[in-house]
Coordinates of C-alpha atoms in Angstrom, one line a residue:
Chain A
M1 CA -1.9 -27.3 5.1
R2 CA 0.1 -25.0 7.3
I3 CA -0.2 -25.5 11.1
R4 CA 0.1 -22.5 13.3
K5 CA 1.6 -23.7 16.6
N6 CA 1.3 -22.6 20.2
A7 CA 4.3 -20.3 20.7
A8 CA 4.9 -21.9 24.1
F9 CA 5.8 -25.1 22.4
L10 CA 8.1 -23.8 19.6
T11 CA 11.6 -25.3 19.7
D12 CA 14.6 -23.0 19.9
D13 CA 15.3 -23.6 16.2
E14 CA 11.7 -22.7 15.4
W15 CA 11.9 -19.5 17.4
A16 CA 15.1 -18.5 15.7
R17 CA 13.7 -19.2 12.3
Y18 CA 10.5 -17.2 13.0
C19 CA 12.3 -14.2 14.5
N20 CA 14.8 -14.2 11.7
A21 CA 12.0 -14.2 9.2
V22 CA 10.3 -11.2 10.9
V23 CA 13.6 -9.3 11.0
T24 CA 14.2 -10.1 7.4
L25 CA 10.8 -8.6 6.5
K26 CA 11.8 -5.5 8.5
H27 CA 14.9 -5.1 6.4
T28 CA 13.5 -6.1 3.0
F29 CA 12.5 -3.3 0.6
P30 CA 10.3 -4.2 -2.4
G31 CA 11.6 -3.0 -5.7
G32 CA 11.5 0.8 -5.9
S33 CA 10.1 1.2 -2.3
S34 CA 11.8 2.9 0.6
V35 CA 9.5 1.2 3.0
S36 CA 10.1 -2.3 4.2
I37 CA 7.6 -5.1 3.8
Y38 CA 7.1 -5.2 7.6
D39 CA 6.5 -1.4 7.8
Q40 CA 4.0 -1.7 5.0
F41 CA 2.0 -4.0 7.2
V42 CA 2.2 -1.5 10.0
A43 CA 1.0 1.3 7.7
I44 CA -2.0 -0.8 6.5
H45 CA -3.2 -1.2 10.1
V46 CA -2.8 2.6 10.8
C47 CA -4.7 3.3 7.6
V48 CA -7.6 1.0 8.1
W49 CA -8.3 2.8 11.4
G50 CA -7.7 6.1 9.5
L51 CA -10.8 5.5 7.4
R52 CA -12.5 7.0 10.5
F53 CA -11.1 10.3 9.6
S54 CA -11.9 10.2 5.9
T55 CA -14.7 12.4 4.6
S56 CA -15.1 10.8 1.2
G57 CA -15.7 7.3 -0.1
P58 CA -18.1 4.7 1.1
A59 CA -16.0 3.8 4.2
A60 CA -15.6 7.4 5.3
G61 CA -16.0 7.6 9.1
V62 CA -15.8 3.8 9.6
D63 CA -12.9 2.0 11.2
G64 CA -12.5 -0.8 8.7
A65 CA -11.1 -3.3 11.2
H66 CA -12.3 -2.6 14.7
G67 CA -15.5 -2.2 16.6
E68 CA -17.7 -3.9 14.1
P69 CA -18.1 -7.4 12.7
G70 CA -15.3 -7.1 10.2
F71 CA -12.8 -7.1 13.1
L72 CA -12.4 -10.8 12.8
P73 CA -12.3 -11.3 9.0
W74 CA -10.2 -8.3 8.4
H75 CA -7.5 -9.4 10.8
R76 CA -7.7 -13.0 9.5
E77 CA -6.9 -11.7 6.0
Y78 CA -4.2 -9.4 7.3
L79 CA -2.5 -12.2 9.2
R80 CA -2.7 -14.5 6.2
R81 CA -0.8 -12.0 4.1
Y82 CA 1.7 -11.4 6.8
E83 CA 2.3 -15.2 7.2
A84 CA 2.6 -15.5 3.4
A85 CA 5.3 -12.8 3.5
L86 CA 7.1 -14.7 6.3
T87 CA 7.0 -18.0 4.4
A88 CA 8.5 -16.3 1.3
V89 CA 11.5 -15.7 3.5
D90 CA 11.5 -19.1 5.1
P91 CA 9.0 -21.7 4.0
T92 CA 9.4 -23.7 7.2
V93 CA 7.9 -20.8 9.2
S94 CA 4.3 -20.4 10.3
L95 CA 2.7 -17.8 12.5
P96 CA 2.7 -18.9 16.1
Y97 CA -0.1 -18.0 18.5
W98 CA 0.3 -16.6 22.0
N99 CA -2.0 -18.7 24.1
W100 CA -3.2 -16.1 26.6
G101 CA -6.3 -17.2 28.5
F102 CA -5.5 -20.9 28.3
G103 CA -1.7 -20.9 28.8
S104 CA -0.1 -20.3 32.2
D105 CA 1.5 -17.1 33.4
G106 CA 4.8 -19.0 33.1
E107 CA 4.2 -19.8 29.5
T108 CA 3.6 -16.1 28.8
D109 CA 6.7 -15.1 30.8
D110 CA 8.7 -17.6 28.6
L111 CA 7.7 -15.7 25.4
F112 CA 9.1 -12.5 26.6
Q113 CA 12.7 -13.6 26.5
D114 CA 15.6 -12.4 24.4
D115 CA 15.7 -15.5 22.2
R116 CA 11.9 -15.3 21.7
I117 CA 9.7 -12.2 21.3
G118 CA 11.9 -10.1 23.6
P119 CA 11.5 -8.6 27.0
R120 CA 8.6 -6.4 28.2
G121 CA 8.2 -3.8 31.0
G122 CA 9.9 -0.9 29.2
I123 CA 11.9 0.0 26.1
V124 CA 13.1 -3.2 24.4
T125 CA 16.9 -3.2 24.6
S126 CA 17.8 -6.8 24.0
G127 CA 16.8 -9.7 21.8
Y128 CA 15.7 -9.5 18.2
F129 CA 13.6 -6.4 18.5
A130 CA 15.9 -3.9 20.2
E131 CA 16.8 -0.7 18.3
A132 CA 20.5 -1.2 18.7
A133 CA 22.3 -4.1 17.1
T134 CA 22.3 -7.2 19.3
A135 CA 23.8 -10.7 19.0
H136 CA 20.3 -11.9 18.0
N137 CA 19.8 -9.1 15.4
P138 CA 22.8 -7.2 14.1
L139 CA 20.5 -5.0 12.0
G140 CA 18.4 -3.6 14.9
W141 CA 14.7 -2.8 15.0
T142 CA 13.8 0.8 14.4
I143 CA 10.2 2.0 14.2
H144 CA 9.6 4.0 10.9
P145 CA 9.5 7.7 11.5
D146 CA 6.0 8.1 10.0
L147 CA 4.6 5.2 12.0
R148 CA 5.6 6.1 15.5
R149 CA 3.4 6.5 18.6
F150 CA 6.5 7.2 20.8
G151 CA 10.1 7.1 19.7
S152 CA 12.2 5.0 17.4
A153 CA 12.7 2.1 19.8
L154 CA 10.0 -0.4 20.6
R155 CA 8.2 0.1 23.9
R156 CA 6.4 -2.4 26.1
T157 CA 5.3 -0.3 29.0
G158 CA 2.3 -2.2 30.1
A159 CA -0.5 -0.1 31.4
A160 CA -1.2 -0.3 35.1
S161 CA -5.0 -0.3 34.3
V162 CA -4.8 -3.8 32.9
G163 CA -3.2 -5.9 35.6
S164 CA -3.7 -9.3 34.1
L165 CA -4.5 -11.1 30.9
P166 CA -8.0 -12.4 30.2
S167 CA -8.9 -15.5 32.3
Q168 CA -9.4 -18.9 30.9
A169 CA -13.0 -18.7 32.2
A170 CA -13.6 -15.6 30.2
V171 CA -12.4 -17.2 27.0
I172 CA -14.6 -20.2 27.6
E173 CA -17.5 -18.0 28.3
A174 CA -16.9 -16.2 25.0
L175 CA -16.8 -19.5 23.2
E176 CA -20.2 -20.4 24.6
K177 CA -21.8 -17.4 23.0
A178 CA -24.4 -18.8 20.6
M179 CA -24.3 -16.2 17.9
F180 CA -21.5 -14.4 16.0
S181 CA -23.2 -11.1 17.0
T182 CA -22.6 -11.8 20.7
F183 CA -19.4 -13.7 20.3
R184 CA -17.5 -11.0 18.3
P185 CA -18.1 -8.2 20.8
A186 CA -17.2 -10.6 23.7
L187 CA -13.9 -11.5 22.1
E188 CA -13.0 -8.1 20.9
G189 CA -13.8 -6.1 24.0
G190 CA -15.2 -8.4 26.7
T191 CA -18.7 -7.2 26.1
G192 CA -21.3 -9.4 27.9
L193 CA -18.7 -11.4 29.9
A194 CA -18.3 -11.8 33.6
P195 CA -15.5 -10.0 35.5
G196 CA -12.1 -11.5 34.7
N197 CA -12.3 -10.9 30.9
N198 CA -10.1 -7.8 31.3
G199 CA -11.2 -6.5 28.0
M200 CA -10.2 -9.6 26.1
H201 CA -8.6 -8.5 22.8
N202 CA -8.8 -4.8 23.7
G203 CA -7.2 -5.4 27.1
V204 CA -4.2 -7.4 25.8
H205 CA -3.1 -4.4 23.8
P206 CA -2.5 -2.1 26.9
W207 CA -1.4 -5.1 29.0
V208 CA 1.7 -5.2 26.7
G209 CA 1.5 -1.5 26.5
G210 CA 3.7 1.0 24.8
D211 CA 3.5 0.7 21.0
M212 CA 0.9 -2.0 21.4
G213 CA -1.5 0.6 22.8
A214 CA -1.9 2.6 19.6
M215 CA -3.2 1.7 16.1
S216 CA 0.4 1.4 15.0
S217 CA 0.5 -1.6 17.3
P218 CA 1.9 -4.0 14.6
N219 CA 5.2 -2.2 15.2
D220 CA 5.4 -4.7 18.0
P221 CA 5.8 -8.3 16.5
I222 CA 3.8 -9.6 19.5
F223 CA 0.8 -8.0 17.7
F224 CA 0.7 -10.8 15.2
M225 CA 0.9 -13.6 17.8
H226 CA -1.8 -11.9 19.8
H227 CA -4.1 -11.7 16.8
A228 CA -3.3 -15.3 15.9
Q229 CA -4.8 -16.2 19.2
I230 CA -7.9 -14.1 18.4
D231 CA -8.2 -15.8 15.0
R232 CA -7.7 -19.2 16.7
I233 CA -10.5 -18.5 19.2
W234 CA -12.8 -17.5 16.3
A235 CA -11.9 -20.8 14.5
I236 CA -12.6 -22.8 17.7
W237 CA -15.9 -20.9 18.0
Q238 CA -16.8 -21.7 14.4
R239 CA -16.2 -25.4 15.1
K240 CA -18.3 -25.4 18.3
H241 CA -21.3 -23.8 16.6
P242 CA -21.7 -25.7 13.3
G243 CA -24.8 -24.7 11.4
V244 CA -24.9 -21.2 13.0
A245 CA -24.5 -18.4 10.6
N246 CA -20.9 -17.4 11.4
Y247 CA -21.0 -13.9 10.2
N248 CA -23.5 -11.0 10.4
D249 CA -26.2 -13.4 11.8
N250 CA -28.6 -10.6 12.8
N251 CA -28.3 -8.7 9.4
I252 CA -27.5 -5.6 11.4
S253 CA -26.7 -2.4 9.6
V254 CA -22.9 -2.1 9.6
G255 CA -20.4 0.3 8.1
Q256 CA -18.8 -0.2 4.7
G257 CA -16.3 -3.0 4.8
H258 CA -18.1 -4.9 7.5
G259 CA -21.0 -6.3 5.5
P260 CA -20.5 -10.0 4.5
N261 CA -20.0 -9.1 0.8
D262 CA -18.3 -5.7 1.2
N263 CA -14.8 -5.5 0.0
M264 CA -12.6 -4.7 2.9
W265 CA -10.1 -1.9 2.6
P266 CA -7.4 -2.0 1.3
W267 CA -8.7 -4.9 -0.8
D268 CA -11.5 -2.8 -2.2
A269 CA -10.3 -1.6 -5.6
G270 CA -9.6 1.8 -4.2
L271 CA -13.1 2.7 -3.3
S272 CA -12.1 4.3 0.0
A273 CA -9.0 6.0 1.4
P274 CA -7.9 6.9 4.9
G275 CA -8.2 10.5 6.1
A276 CA -5.8 12.7 8.0
L277 CA -5.8 13.1 11.7
P278 CA -7.9 16.0 12.8
P279 CA -5.7 19.1 13.6
A280 CA -6.6 19.0 17.3
F281 CA -5.8 15.3 17.7
P282 CA -4.8 15.2 21.4
F283 CA -1.7 13.1 21.4
P284 CA 1.1 12.0 19.0
S285 CA 0.0 9.2 16.7
A286 CA 0.9 8.0 13.3
D287 CA -1.1 10.0 10.8
P288 CA -3.1 7.7 8.4
A289 CA -2.8 10.2 5.6
V290 CA 0.9 10.1 5.9
A291 CA 1.0 6.3 6.4
A292 CA -1.1 5.8 3.2
A293 CA 1.8 7.0 1.2
L294 CA 3.9 4.2 2.5
I295 CA 1.9 1.3 1.1
P296 CA 1.6 0.1 -2.4
T297 CA -1.7 0.5 -4.2
E298 CA -3.6 -2.7 -4.2
A299 CA -4.4 -4.2 -7.5
A300 CA -7.9 -3.6 -8.7
I301 CA -8.5 -7.3 -8.8
D302 CA -7.2 -7.9 -5.2
L303 CA -10.6 -7.9 -3.6
V304 CA -11.5 -9.6 -0.3
T305 CA -14.8 -9.8 1.5
P306 CA -15.6 -11.2 5.0
E307 CA -17.3 -14.1 3.3
D308 CA -14.1 -15.0 1.5
V309 CA -12.2 -15.7 4.7
L310 CA -14.7 -17.6 6.9
E311 CA -12.8 -21.0 6.7
T312 CA -9.2 -21.2 7.7
E313 CA -8.7 -24.5 5.9
A314 CA -9.7 -22.9 2.7
L315 CA -7.1 -20.3 3.4
G316 CA -4.5 -23.0 3.8
Y317 CA -3.9 -23.2 7.6
I318 CA -5.2 -24.7 10.8
Y319 CA -4.3 -24.2 14.4
G320 CA -2.4 -26.9 16.4
D321 CA -3.2 -27.4 20.0
Chain B
M1 CA -27.3 17.5 22.1
D2 CA -27.0 17.2 25.9
K3 CA -24.6 19.6 27.6
V4 CA -22.5 19.1 30.7
E5 CA -19.3 20.6 32.1
Y6 CA -16.7 17.9 33.0
K7 CA -13.4 18.9 34.5
N8 CA -13.7 22.4 33.2
K9 CA -14.4 21.2 29.6
K10 CA -17.6 22.0 27.9
V11 CA -18.9 18.7 26.7
E12 CA -21.8 18.2 24.3
F13 CA -23.0 14.8 23.3
E14 CA -25.8 13.0 21.6
E15 CA -26.8 9.6 23.0
S16 CA -27.9 7.8 19.9
A17 CA -26.9 5.2 17.4
V18 CA -25.4 8.1 15.4
P19 CA -23.4 9.5 18.3
K20 CA -21.9 12.9 18.5
I21 CA -19.4 14.4 20.9
S22 CA -18.1 18.0 21.0
I23 CA -15.6 19.1 23.5
D24 CA -15.1 22.9 24.0
G25 CA -16.9 23.4 20.8
K26 CA -14.9 21.1 18.6
P27 CA -16.4 17.8 17.4
T28 CA -14.5 14.6 17.7
Q29 CA -14.9 11.4 15.7
V30 CA -17.1 8.8 17.4
S31 CA -18.9 5.7 16.3
H32 CA -21.4 3.0 17.5
D33 CA -20.8 -0.7 17.5
A34 CA -24.3 -1.8 16.9
E35 CA -23.7 -5.5 17.7
A36 CA -22.2 -4.7 21.0
N37 CA -24.3 -1.6 21.6
R38 CA -21.2 0.3 22.7
F39 CA -19.5 3.5 21.6
N40 CA -15.9 4.2 20.6
A41 CA -13.7 7.0 19.4
G42 CA -10.8 7.4 17.1
E43 CA -8.7 8.9 19.8
L44 CA -9.3 6.0 22.3
P45 CA -7.9 2.9 20.5
Y46 CA -8.9 -0.4 21.9
R47 CA -11.6 0.9 24.3
S48 CA -15.4 1.0 24.1
F49 CA -18.1 2.4 26.4
K50 CA -21.7 1.7 27.3
S51 CA -22.8 5.3 26.8
V52 CA -21.8 8.3 24.8
K53 CA -21.5 10.3 28.0
D54 CA -19.0 7.8 29.4
L55 CA -17.0 7.9 26.2
A56 CA -17.0 11.7 26.3
E57 CA -15.7 11.8 29.8
A58 CA -13.0 9.3 29.0
I59 CA -11.9 11.4 26.1
V60 CA -11.6 14.4 28.5
E61 CA -9.7 12.3 31.0
Q62 CA -7.3 11.1 28.4
R63 CA -6.7 14.6 27.0
L64 CA -6.1 16.0 30.5
Q65 CA -3.7 13.2 31.2
H66 CA -1.7 13.8 28.0
E67 CA -1.7 17.5 28.7
Q68 CA -0.3 16.9 32.2
E69 CA 2.3 14.4 31.1
G70 CA 3.3 16.3 28.0
E71 CA 3.7 12.9 26.5
T72 CA 5.9 12.7 23.4

């Protein structure tokens, strides 16, 4: 059983191994592909959002991973595959979680150091994820041309509108929600929570800012540590509420991919495909139709539904405290 | 469809579970999170709104901001 650790408590050696594995994914190109394994993950996230712009297939017009119940299971499966890719590089590595909400500001500050996830507050110019070669990463970290929100270098220009991370009280309040149907909106966007929630998941993206503010947000490796915390909070909620139907408890009508037994794109045997950005899209963004060409076609038998991923233990991992 | 003018943009919107927004005659992609009873749009990642009107105004605000900044 793999244990996902609190990033604040990783040793220097664990940080080096983790960051080196991430950099390796960025510079590893599967046979016949001109797109790295890491960038394929970025493209998948752009494309699942891009189902919104599709006009054909059962998921047309539906964001397959946000704003509906599938937000949690889709990202759980996505992270599981990312972690599997990391462990193929280094079997000692597991995906650490960024303990925002519970951890102190000092713990978060410690993450944004050169020998960890790298600095924030502007374009990243040092550490493992700078565009230019550094002592930490001689290969550099360049955002794929078809997956850019801004330029080629990673940006962390935190938005002034989100001054602080979600409070511990807000996370605890979310965990007290008695039903999945109220818990998930609270965790995803702060819906139904007292002031101090700062948008929860949605707010952490602009708090980091820059590339994290777009749907190409996995360009920033902090994305995966942020979502590990989201996944962990869901796992904690599941343990706190045994016996409660932990998905789709109100049988609400949801978009394709969000029903408990719907196959979630891209693990849907090709039922749906992302659409192109509308011609009048108001700002630069990675185009899902272009990004779709960057990812391999999933095998027809590679099918995953929300019901398949409800238990982390069954997926081979737990969270350490 | 309700019609308002917001910051010199002609905004049409339908406040329903099948939301619609059109700005200066051009529709934009919006959706409804039924569990949260909130609305979101493809061009406003990681944000959601209590009403379609609020969402429409936020879209206008963001478009104006990008026009002013000439963001690249």
